[in-house]
Amino acid sequence: MKITVIGHGYVGLVTAAVFADLGNSVYVVGRTAEKIENLNKGIIPIYEPGLEELVKQGLSAKRLHFSLEYDPYVSESDIVFIAVGTPPKSSGEADLSTVLEVAKKIGTHLNGYTVVATKSTVPVGSNKMIARILAENKDSKAKFDTASVPEFLREGSAIHDTLNPDRIVIGTKSQRAQDLLITLHKPINSRFVLCNLETAEMIKYAANSFLATKISFANAIAKLSEKVSADALSVLEGIGYDKRIGNEFLLPGAGYGGSCFPKDVKALIAISKQHGYDFALLSEVENINKEARHDIVKKAVKMLGEVQGKKIGILGLAFKPNTDDMRNAPSIDIIASLSKMGATIKVYDPQGAENAKKIIQGATFCKDSYEVAENADLLIILTEWNEFKEINLAKIKEKMREPKILDGRNIYDPEEIKELGFVYQGVGRA
Ligand code: UGA
């Protein structure tokens, strides 16, 4: 098939690279000349394991192309995917301006029959709006149908998730569009959830909000576990084996970050409000998440006594491992609070440093964990990179002024680390 993908962020680029790998001709349209030039050379703007190789394969097979122009790709395509960003406005609602602008441009280039499918996360009703814009801007002979095909990939495991999804959701009222999208996705062995546009739009928000709720539940259980001398990890393991609950996304820690959960929880609260429903459960999910970050700061204060003048080392800045993405990373708020209290901060992240330098001020960026540990009074783990699980803790202890570890992602065994002579504090561990 001939496909155009508008946007080359995580969703757009991964979708394009995977569909090219599956044998389709894929055109990716962007709006930044430098990025498009780089992409055509196989240089990708994000860190995502395996993606650069897949893009390079697509380029050398001549199945993947990057361009600034809609012309002639959109008019020749069977399916056009909209995969541009929908950042939150100050009210929490998703900002649809780029999606609507893109829809207008697609409309003017439609020719023959085309399916216009949205992968961007958009509020319920947006695809109807997109259909209206397409209809207003298209040539009278051009025919199209719209569909909502939400994306469930995670950063850091994006290619694996795209090739092995738990389900593929296709929301459309058109049988022809549904058939075409099923044919495109057939090589990906998964079950289909076939529904109308509004249902598909809701599934995306409900999925992310439910996962965020699980994480906040885990953080609430962690908080209570500390008070009653229970071990939250065992409590959550104990409930997770119940298939009705499931053990994924039940890890307590510094809370959820990234570009999706914070934005989509906020957006679902806003959508609910617009429809006269107060989704108080989700407001509490947000509160617990904020508290999870704040609790790391409180624990640091308790472990240090006086923060003023102390040296704190931070291991991990990105919002999760295997990404360089700093959007809404818990590290940002935690470092800001500790700096404000007068601590000197040294930081290290295996991939996130370049992006972090644009956001985090006043911290010293180090080349590795050992440099961070040098003369530190406290080490705080904020991202569970494998590298940190494997560091030489004896060497770390030698370098530190005070051997204290605050493990915001519970990557170490409390008993083992105490045996090494560290003062240790995790999240939810008795
Ligand atoms: C999330 C969803 O998992 C994807 O299904 C979805 O497609 C994506 O958002 C999106 O809407 O685009 P992502 O934000 O890449 O994916 O990363 P996650 O692995 O979901 O992690 C999100 C945050 O939750 C991270 O900060 C992570 O540290 C935190 N988390 C995750 C926990 O604190 N505990 C857990 O048990 C799991």
Short mmCIF file of C-alpha atoms and ligand atoms in Angstrom, two decimals:
data_model
loop_
_atom_site.label_atom_id
_atom_site.label_comp_id
_atom_site.label_asym_id
_atom_site.label_seq_id
_atom_site.Cartn_x
_atom_site.Cartn_y
_atom_site.Cartn_z
CA MET A 1 0.00 0.00 0.00
CA LYS A 2 0.96 3.61 -0.35
CA ILE A 3 0.85 5.45 2.94
CA THR A 4 1.57 8.98 4.07
CA VAL A 5 2.30 9.75 7.70
CA ILE A 6 2.09 13.40 8.78
CA GLY A 7 4.46 13.92 11.70
CA HIS A 8 7.68 12.19 12.71
CA GLY A 9 7.55 12.18 16.51
CA TYR A 10 7.56 8.85 18.38
CA VAL A 11 4.24 7.75 16.94
CA GLY A 12 4.72 8.99 13.37
CA LEU A 13 8.26 7.81 12.90
CA VAL A 14 7.76 4.39 14.46
CA THR A 15 4.50 3.82 12.53
CA ALA A 16 6.20 4.82 9.28
CA ALA A 17 9.31 2.70 9.84
CA VAL A 18 7.28 -0.37 10.82
CA PHE A 19 4.83 -0.13 7.89
CA ALA A 20 7.77 0.37 5.49
CA ASP A 21 9.42 -2.70 7.02
CA LEU A 22 6.22 -4.65 6.38
CA GLY A 23 6.53 -3.88 2.64
CA ASN A 24 4.50 -0.67 2.13
CA SER A 25 5.67 2.55 0.46
CA VAL A 26 5.64 5.14 3.20
CA TYR A 27 6.03 8.89 2.89
CA VAL A 28 6.60 10.92 6.02
CA VAL A 29 5.79 14.61 5.91
CA GLY A 30 7.35 17.04 8.38
CA ARG A 31 7.70 20.80 8.61
CA THR A 32 11.31 21.31 9.77
CA ALA A 33 13.79 21.30 6.87
CA GLU A 34 16.78 20.29 9.00
CA LYS A 35 14.97 17.31 10.55
CA ILE A 36 13.72 16.08 7.16
CA GLU A 37 17.20 16.42 5.69
CA ASN A 38 18.63 14.41 8.59
CA LEU A 39 15.89 11.77 8.39
CA ASN A 40 16.65 11.24 4.71
CA LYS A 41 20.23 10.48 5.80
CA GLY A 42 18.99 8.09 8.50
CA ILE A 43 19.66 10.47 11.40
CA ILE A 44 16.66 10.43 13.73
CA PRO A 45 15.73 13.26 16.14
CA ILE A 46 14.96 10.99 19.14
CA TYR A 47 16.65 8.15 21.01
CA GLU A 48 14.62 4.98 20.61
CA PRO A 49 16.29 1.54 20.61
CA GLY A 50 16.29 -0.07 17.15
CA LEU A 51 14.54 2.82 15.40
CA GLU A 52 17.52 4.27 13.59
CA GLU A 53 18.38 0.85 12.10
CA LEU A 54 14.78 0.35 10.95
CA VAL A 55 14.68 3.83 9.37
CA LYS A 56 17.98 3.14 7.59
CA GLN A 57 16.65 -0.19 6.30
CA GLY A 58 13.52 1.54 4.99
CA LEU A 59 15.59 4.21 3.27
CA SER A 60 17.93 1.76 1.56
CA ALA A 61 14.97 -0.40 0.44
CA LYS A 62 13.48 2.85 -0.97
CA ARG A 63 10.24 2.16 0.88
CA LEU A 64 10.62 5.05 3.31
CA HIS A 65 10.80 8.69 2.20
CA PHE A 66 10.81 11.96 4.11
CA SER A 67 9.58 15.25 2.70
CA LEU A 68 8.40 18.75 3.58
CA GLU A 69 5.71 18.57 0.88
CA TYR A 70 2.24 17.02 0.92
CA ASP A 71 2.42 16.88 -2.83
CA PRO A 72 2.27 14.36 -4.56
CA TYR A 73 2.23 11.81 -1.74
CA VAL A 74 -1.12 12.56 -0.12
CA SER A 75 -2.98 12.44 -3.44
CA GLU A 76 -1.36 9.08 -4.32
CA SER A 77 -1.85 7.43 -0.92
CA ASP A 78 -4.39 4.78 0.07
CA ILE A 79 -4.15 5.82 3.71
CA VAL A 80 -2.96 9.07 5.30
CA PHE A 81 -2.13 8.94 9.02
CA ILE A 82 -2.23 12.09 11.15
CA ALA A 83 0.42 11.66 13.83
CA VAL A 84 1.18 15.18 15.05
CA GLY A 85 1.30 16.41 18.64
CA THR A 86 -1.67 17.43 20.78
CA PRO A 87 0.02 19.19 23.74
CA PRO A 88 -2.07 20.30 26.72
CA LYS A 89 -3.40 23.87 26.91
CA SER A 90 -3.31 25.61 30.31
CA SER A 91 -6.92 24.43 30.86
CA GLY A 92 -5.82 20.78 30.50
CA GLU A 93 -7.64 20.38 27.17
CA ALA A 94 -5.66 18.97 24.25
CA ASP A 95 -4.49 21.62 21.79
CA LEU A 96 -5.82 20.53 18.41
CA SER A 97 -4.49 23.42 16.36
CA THR A 98 -1.78 21.39 14.56
CA VAL A 99 -4.15 18.47 13.88
CA LEU A 100 -6.74 20.80 12.35
CA GLU A 101 -4.15 22.69 10.32
CA VAL A 102 -2.85 19.37 8.97
CA ALA A 103 -6.40 18.21 8.14
CA LYS A 104 -6.92 21.35 6.07
CA LYS A 105 -3.76 20.71 4.06
CA ILE A 106 -4.59 17.02 3.57
CA GLY A 107 -8.04 18.05 2.34
CA THR A 108 -6.63 20.20 -0.43
CA HIS A 109 -4.47 17.30 -1.69
CA LEU A 110 -7.06 14.50 -1.61
CA ASN A 111 -7.57 12.66 -4.88
CA GLY A 112 -9.47 9.43 -5.72
CA TYR A 113 -10.40 7.52 -2.53
CA THR A 114 -8.33 7.96 0.64
CA VAL A 115 -8.69 6.86 4.24
CA VAL A 116 -7.58 9.61 6.64
CA ALA A 117 -6.77 7.94 9.94
CA THR A 118 -5.84 9.75 13.15
CA LYS A 119 -3.10 8.34 15.35
CA SER A 120 -2.70 11.53 17.38
CA THR A 121 -4.53 11.37 20.71
CA VAL A 122 -7.56 13.60 20.19
CA PRO A 123 -10.64 14.29 22.34
CA VAL A 124 -13.93 12.61 21.58
CA GLY A 125 -15.56 14.25 18.60
CA SER A 126 -12.32 15.49 16.99
CA ASN A 127 -12.42 13.04 14.09
CA LYS A 128 -15.84 14.35 13.12
CA MET A 129 -14.31 17.83 13.09
CA ILE A 130 -11.44 16.52 10.94
CA ALA A 131 -13.97 15.01 8.50
CA ARG A 132 -15.74 18.38 8.22
CA ILE A 133 -12.46 20.18 7.47
CA LEU A 134 -11.46 17.56 4.87
CA ALA A 135 -14.85 17.88 3.17
CA GLU A 136 -14.64 21.68 3.11
CA ASN A 137 -11.19 21.71 1.54
CA LYS A 138 -11.23 18.80 -0.91
CA ASP A 139 -11.81 18.75 -4.63
CA SER A 140 -15.41 17.80 -5.41
CA LYS A 141 -14.36 14.51 -7.09
CA ALA A 142 -12.16 13.32 -4.22
CA LYS A 143 -13.65 10.76 -1.83
CA PHE A 144 -12.49 9.95 1.68
CA ASP A 145 -13.40 8.27 4.96
CA THR A 146 -12.02 9.04 8.39
CA ALA A 147 -10.88 6.59 11.04
CA SER A 148 -9.38 6.69 14.51
CA VAL A 149 -6.53 4.22 14.98
CA PRO A 150 -5.06 5.06 18.39
CA GLU A 151 -1.50 4.11 19.19
CA PHE A 152 -0.47 2.21 22.34
CA LEU A 153 3.32 2.06 21.94
CA ARG A 154 5.59 2.96 24.84
CA GLU A 155 8.75 4.99 24.43
CA GLY A 156 11.79 2.80 24.92
CA SER A 157 10.05 -0.28 23.50
CA ALA A 158 8.21 1.41 20.65
CA ILE A 159 9.11 -1.00 17.84
CA HIS A 160 8.39 -4.09 19.88
CA ASP A 161 5.05 -2.61 21.00
CA THR A 162 4.06 -1.70 17.44
CA LEU A 163 4.88 -5.14 16.11
CA ASN A 164 3.31 -6.97 19.08
CA PRO A 165 0.30 -4.94 20.20
CA ASP A 166 -2.24 -6.39 22.63
CA ARG A 167 -4.93 -5.10 20.27
CA ILE A 168 -5.40 -2.91 17.23
CA VAL A 169 -8.27 -0.46 17.59
CA ILE A 170 -9.97 0.70 14.41
CA GLY A 171 -12.77 3.21 14.83
CA THR A 172 -14.73 4.16 11.72
CA LYS A 173 -18.25 4.10 10.39
CA SER A 174 -17.06 3.10 6.92
CA GLN A 175 -16.79 -0.58 5.99
CA ARG A 176 -14.41 0.29 3.14
CA ALA A 177 -12.03 2.18 5.46
CA GLN A 178 -12.22 -0.62 8.04
CA ASP A 179 -11.36 -3.27 5.41
CA LEU A 180 -8.40 -1.25 4.12
CA LEU A 181 -7.04 -0.68 7.63
CA ILE A 182 -7.48 -4.37 8.52
CA THR A 183 -5.53 -5.33 5.36
CA LEU A 184 -2.74 -2.92 6.28
CA HIS A 185 -2.48 -4.29 9.84
CA LYS A 186 -2.93 -8.00 8.94
CA PRO A 187 0.83 -8.84 9.00
CA ILE A 188 0.85 -7.69 12.63
CA ASN A 189 -0.62 -10.62 14.43
CA SER A 190 -3.10 -9.20 16.93
CA ARG A 191 -6.77 -8.98 17.76
CA PHE A 192 -8.87 -6.16 16.33
CA VAL A 193 -11.29 -4.00 18.27
CA LEU A 194 -13.66 -2.61 15.64
CA CYS A 195 -15.81 0.29 16.74
CA ASN A 196 -17.06 3.76 15.89
CA LEU A 197 -14.89 6.89 15.89
CA GLU A 198 -15.95 8.14 19.31
CA THR A 199 -15.33 4.76 20.95
CA ALA A 200 -11.80 4.56 19.53
CA GLU A 201 -11.08 8.09 20.73
CA MET A 202 -12.33 7.17 24.22
CA ILE A 203 -10.35 3.89 24.32
CA LYS A 204 -7.07 5.80 24.05
CA TYR A 205 -7.85 8.18 26.94
CA ALA A 206 -9.36 5.42 29.04
CA ALA A 207 -6.29 3.18 28.54
CA ASN A 208 -3.75 5.83 29.56
CA SER A 209 -5.88 7.09 32.44
CA PHE A 210 -6.41 3.56 33.74
CA LEU A 211 -2.66 2.82 33.62
CA ALA A 212 -1.95 6.12 35.42
CA THR A 213 -4.57 5.12 38.01
CA LYS A 214 -2.78 1.79 38.57
CA ILE A 215 0.50 3.62 39.18
CA SER A 216 -1.09 6.08 41.61
CA PHE A 217 -2.80 3.19 43.38
CA ALA A 218 0.61 1.52 43.72
CA ASN A 219 2.06 4.76 45.11
CA ALA A 220 -0.79 5.08 47.62
CA ILE A 221 -0.26 1.47 48.75
CA ALA A 222 3.48 2.23 49.06
CA LYS A 223 2.75 5.19 51.30
CA LEU A 224 0.52 3.16 53.58
CA SER A 225 2.92 0.20 53.56
CA GLU A 226 5.69 2.39 54.96
CA LYS A 227 3.41 3.42 57.81
CA VAL A 228 2.37 -0.13 58.74
CA SER A 229 5.77 -1.82 58.16
CA ALA A 230 4.60 -3.81 55.16
CA ASP A 231 6.65 -4.24 51.99
CA ALA A 232 4.72 -2.58 49.14
CA LEU A 233 6.55 -4.52 46.43
CA SER A 234 5.38 -7.80 47.97
CA VAL A 235 1.88 -6.41 48.53
CA LEU A 236 1.65 -5.39 44.87
CA GLU A 237 3.19 -8.64 43.67
CA GLY A 238 0.65 -10.41 45.85
CA ILE A 239 -2.26 -8.64 44.20
CA GLY A 240 -0.74 -8.60 40.70
CA TYR A 241 -0.85 -12.39 40.36
CA ASP A 242 -4.62 -12.09 40.41
CA LYS A 243 -5.32 -12.09 36.66
CA ARG A 244 -8.13 -9.63 37.17
CA ILE A 245 -5.56 -7.12 38.46
CA GLY A 246 -2.37 -8.02 36.54
CA ASN A 247 1.13 -7.17 37.73
CA GLU A 248 2.15 -4.58 35.14
CA PHE A 249 2.15 -0.85 35.88
CA LEU A 250 2.05 -1.46 39.61
CA LEU A 251 5.55 -0.22 40.40
CA PRO A 252 5.60 2.52 43.04
CA GLY A 253 8.30 5.18 42.85
CA ALA A 254 8.78 8.82 41.92
CA GLY A 255 5.50 8.78 39.98
CA TYR A 256 4.59 8.82 36.31
CA GLY A 257 5.91 11.39 33.85
CA GLY A 258 6.34 11.63 30.09
CA SER A 259 4.35 13.25 27.36
CA CYS A 260 1.33 10.96 27.60
CA PHE A 261 -0.02 10.07 31.04
CA PRO A 262 0.11 13.60 32.52
CA LYS A 263 -1.41 15.10 29.35
CA ASP A 264 -4.09 12.46 28.78
CA VAL A 265 -5.26 12.29 32.41
CA LYS A 266 -5.64 16.08 32.35
CA ALA A 267 -7.45 15.93 29.01
CA LEU A 268 -9.92 13.28 30.20
CA ILE A 269 -10.68 15.36 33.29
CA ALA A 270 -11.29 18.35 30.96
CA ILE A 271 -13.46 16.32 28.55
CA SER A 272 -15.52 15.04 31.50
CA LYS A 273 -15.98 18.56 32.83
CA GLN A 274 -17.18 19.78 29.42
CA HIS A 275 -19.83 17.06 29.54
CA GLY A 276 -20.93 17.86 33.08
CA TYR A 277 -19.15 14.98 34.83
CA ASP A 278 -16.62 15.51 37.61
CA PHE A 279 -14.07 12.69 37.14
CA ALA A 280 -12.83 13.10 40.74
CA LEU A 281 -11.04 9.74 40.66
CA LEU A 282 -8.62 11.08 38.05
CA SER A 283 -8.06 14.32 39.97
CA GLU A 284 -6.95 12.16 42.89
CA VAL A 285 -4.69 10.13 40.57
CA GLU A 286 -2.97 13.42 39.71
CA ASN A 287 -2.72 14.45 43.37
CA ILE A 288 -1.13 11.14 44.38
CA ASN A 289 1.32 11.46 41.50
CA LYS A 290 2.35 14.96 42.60
CA GLU A 291 2.73 13.68 46.15
CA ALA A 292 4.97 10.81 44.95
CA ARG A 293 7.48 13.40 43.67
CA HIS A 294 7.14 15.49 46.80
CA ASP A 295 7.68 12.43 49.00
CA ILE A 296 11.09 11.86 47.39
CA VAL A 297 12.05 15.40 48.42
CA LYS A 298 10.68 14.85 51.95
CA LYS A 299 12.67 11.62 52.28
CA ALA A 300 15.84 13.35 51.07
CA VAL A 301 15.36 16.04 53.71
CA LYS A 302 14.87 13.40 56.40
CA MET A 303 17.96 11.47 55.34
CA LEU A 304 20.15 14.58 55.19
CA GLY A 305 18.82 16.50 58.20
CA GLU A 306 19.87 19.91 56.91
CA VAL A 307 19.79 20.23 53.09
CA GLN A 308 21.57 23.60 52.87
CA GLY A 309 25.15 23.08 51.70
CA LYS A 310 24.76 19.31 51.13
CA LYS A 311 25.91 17.58 47.94
CA ILE A 312 23.24 15.46 46.28
CA GLY A 313 23.89 13.14 43.34
CA ILE A 314 21.03 12.26 40.99
CA LEU A 315 21.16 9.10 38.89
CA GLY A 316 18.57 9.20 36.10
CA LEU A 317 16.84 12.23 34.61
CA ALA A 318 14.68 10.91 31.76
CA PHE A 319 11.04 10.15 32.64
CA LYS A 320 11.75 6.42 32.13
CA PRO A 321 14.66 4.26 31.00
CA ASN A 322 15.63 3.67 27.33
CA THR A 323 14.60 7.14 26.25
CA ASP A 324 16.14 10.62 26.19
CA ASP A 325 12.72 12.18 26.74
CA MET A 326 12.58 14.69 29.59
CA ARG A 327 8.96 15.79 29.19
CA ASN A 328 7.30 15.92 32.62
CA ALA A 329 10.12 13.90 34.15
CA PRO A 330 9.87 13.70 37.97
CA SER A 331 13.58 14.64 38.11
CA ILE A 332 12.74 18.22 37.02
CA ASP A 333 10.55 19.05 40.07
CA ILE A 334 12.66 17.06 42.52
CA ILE A 335 15.93 18.74 41.49
CA ALA A 336 14.28 22.19 41.51
CA SER A 337 12.99 21.68 45.09
CA LEU A 338 16.30 20.39 46.44
CA SER A 339 18.28 23.18 44.73
CA LYS A 340 15.93 25.74 46.23
CA MET A 341 16.69 24.31 49.67
CA GLY A 342 20.39 25.03 49.11
CA ALA A 343 21.77 21.65 47.98
CA THR A 344 24.51 21.34 45.37
CA ILE A 345 23.29 18.95 42.68
CA LYS A 346 25.29 16.66 40.39
CA VAL A 347 23.42 14.61 37.79
CA TYR A 348 23.93 11.81 35.26
CA ASP A 349 21.64 10.12 32.73
CA PRO A 350 22.82 7.67 30.06
CA GLN A 351 20.76 9.33 27.29
CA GLY A 352 18.73 12.21 28.68
CA ALA A 353 21.52 14.69 29.50
CA GLU A 354 21.34 16.72 26.27
CA ASN A 355 17.61 17.33 26.61
CA ALA A 356 17.93 17.80 30.38
CA LYS A 357 20.50 20.59 29.96
CA LYS A 358 17.80 22.67 28.26
CA ILE A 359 15.47 22.32 31.26
CA ILE A 360 17.50 21.77 34.43
CA GLN A 361 19.49 24.75 35.62
CA GLY A 362 22.16 24.98 38.28
CA ALA A 363 23.10 21.27 38.30
CA THR A 364 26.48 19.87 37.26
CA PHE A 365 26.20 17.26 34.50
CA CYS A 366 28.60 14.35 35.01
CA LYS A 367 30.00 11.71 32.65
CA ASP A 368 29.01 8.71 34.78
CA SER A 369 27.59 7.49 38.09
CA TYR A 370 30.97 7.47 39.83
CA GLU A 371 31.58 11.15 39.11
CA VAL A 372 28.13 11.89 40.52
CA ALA A 373 28.97 9.96 43.70
CA GLU A 374 32.21 11.89 44.33
CA ASN A 375 31.87 13.54 47.78
CA ALA A 376 28.07 13.20 47.69
CA ASP A 377 26.07 13.17 50.93
CA LEU A 378 23.17 11.40 49.26
CA LEU A 379 22.52 9.58 45.98
CA ILE A 380 18.97 9.59 44.56
CA ILE A 381 17.89 7.14 41.85
CA LEU A 382 15.14 8.65 39.69
CA THR A 383 15.20 6.48 36.53
CA GLU A 384 15.66 2.72 36.57
CA TRP A 385 18.31 2.41 33.84
CA ASN A 386 19.89 -1.09 33.79
CA GLU A 387 23.26 0.63 34.05
CA PHE A 388 22.42 1.73 37.61
CA LYS A 389 21.39 -1.78 38.60
CA GLU A 390 24.85 -2.98 37.63
CA ILE A 391 27.09 -0.28 39.09
CA ASN A 392 29.91 -1.18 41.47
CA LEU A 393 28.29 -0.12 44.74
CA ALA A 394 31.46 -0.69 46.78
CA LYS A 395 33.24 1.84 44.52
CA ILE A 396 30.28 4.22 44.83
CA LYS A 397 30.46 3.96 48.63
CA GLU A 398 34.17 4.75 48.65
CA LYS A 399 33.56 7.92 46.66
CA MET A 400 30.66 9.25 48.73
CA ARG A 401 31.07 11.51 51.72
CA GLU A 402 28.09 9.81 53.37
CA PRO A 403 26.97 6.39 52.02
CA LYS A 404 23.26 7.14 51.69
CA ILE A 405 20.98 6.01 48.86
CA LEU A 406 17.41 7.13 48.24
CA ASP A 407 16.11 4.64 45.70
CA GLY A 408 13.18 6.37 43.97
CA ARG A 409 12.63 3.39 41.66
CA ASN A 410 13.30 0.48 44.06
CA ILE A 411 16.10 -0.99 41.93
CA TYR A 412 18.21 -2.29 44.81
CA ASP A 413 17.62 -5.02 47.36
CA PRO A 414 17.39 -3.18 50.73
CA GLU A 415 19.07 -6.03 52.64
CA GLU A 416 22.01 -6.35 50.23
CA ILE A 417 22.59 -2.63 50.11
CA LYS A 418 22.47 -2.27 53.89
CA GLU A 419 25.01 -5.09 54.17
CA LEU A 420 27.33 -3.02 51.99
CA GLY A 421 27.11 -0.31 54.62
CA PHE A 422 24.68 2.11 53.00
CA VAL A 423 21.85 3.92 54.72
CA TYR A 424 19.01 3.00 52.36
CA GLN A 425 15.51 4.25 51.74
CA GLY A 426 13.22 3.01 48.95
CA VAL A 427 9.57 3.66 48.17
CA GLY A 428 7.06 1.58 50.12
CA ARG A 429 9.68 -0.66 51.69
CA ALA A 430 9.42 -1.28 55.38
C1 UGA B 1 2.35 5.42 27.68
C2 UGA B 1 1.51 4.13 27.52
O1 UGA B 1 2.10 3.09 28.30
C3 UGA B 1 1.45 3.70 26.06
O2 UGA B 1 0.59 2.58 25.93
C4 UGA B 1 0.89 4.87 25.22
O3 UGA B 1 0.87 4.55 23.84
C5 UGA B 1 1.75 6.09 25.43
O4 UGA B 1 1.79 6.43 26.84
C6 UGA B 1 1.16 7.22 24.63
O5 UGA B 1 0.02 7.61 24.91
O6 UGA B 1 1.76 7.66 23.65
P1 UGA B 1 4.99 5.99 27.76
O7 UGA B 1 4.54 7.32 28.29
O8 UGA B 1 5.95 5.93 26.63
O9 UGA B 1 3.70 5.12 27.29
O10 UGA B 1 5.69 5.19 28.94
P2 UGA B 1 5.19 4.19 30.09
O11 UGA B 1 6.03 2.98 30.04
O12 UGA B 1 3.75 4.00 30.06
O13 UGA B 1 5.59 5.01 31.41
C7 UGA B 1 4.95 6.22 31.77
C8 UGA B 1 5.41 6.67 33.14
O14 UGA B 1 4.87 5.83 34.14
C9 UGA B 1 6.93 6.67 33.35
O15 UGA B 1 7.31 7.85 34.02
C10 UGA B 1 7.17 5.46 34.22
O16 UGA B 1 8.31 5.58 35.04
C11 UGA B 1 5.91 5.44 35.05
N1 UGA B 1 5.58 4.10 35.59
C12 UGA B 1 5.27 3.08 34.75
C13 UGA B 1 5.57 3.92 36.96
O17 UGA B 1 5.84 4.86 37.74
N2 UGA B 1 5.24 2.68 37.45
C14 UGA B 1 4.93 1.65 36.63
O18 UGA B 1 4.62 0.55 37.15
C15 UGA B 1 4.95 1.84 35.25
#
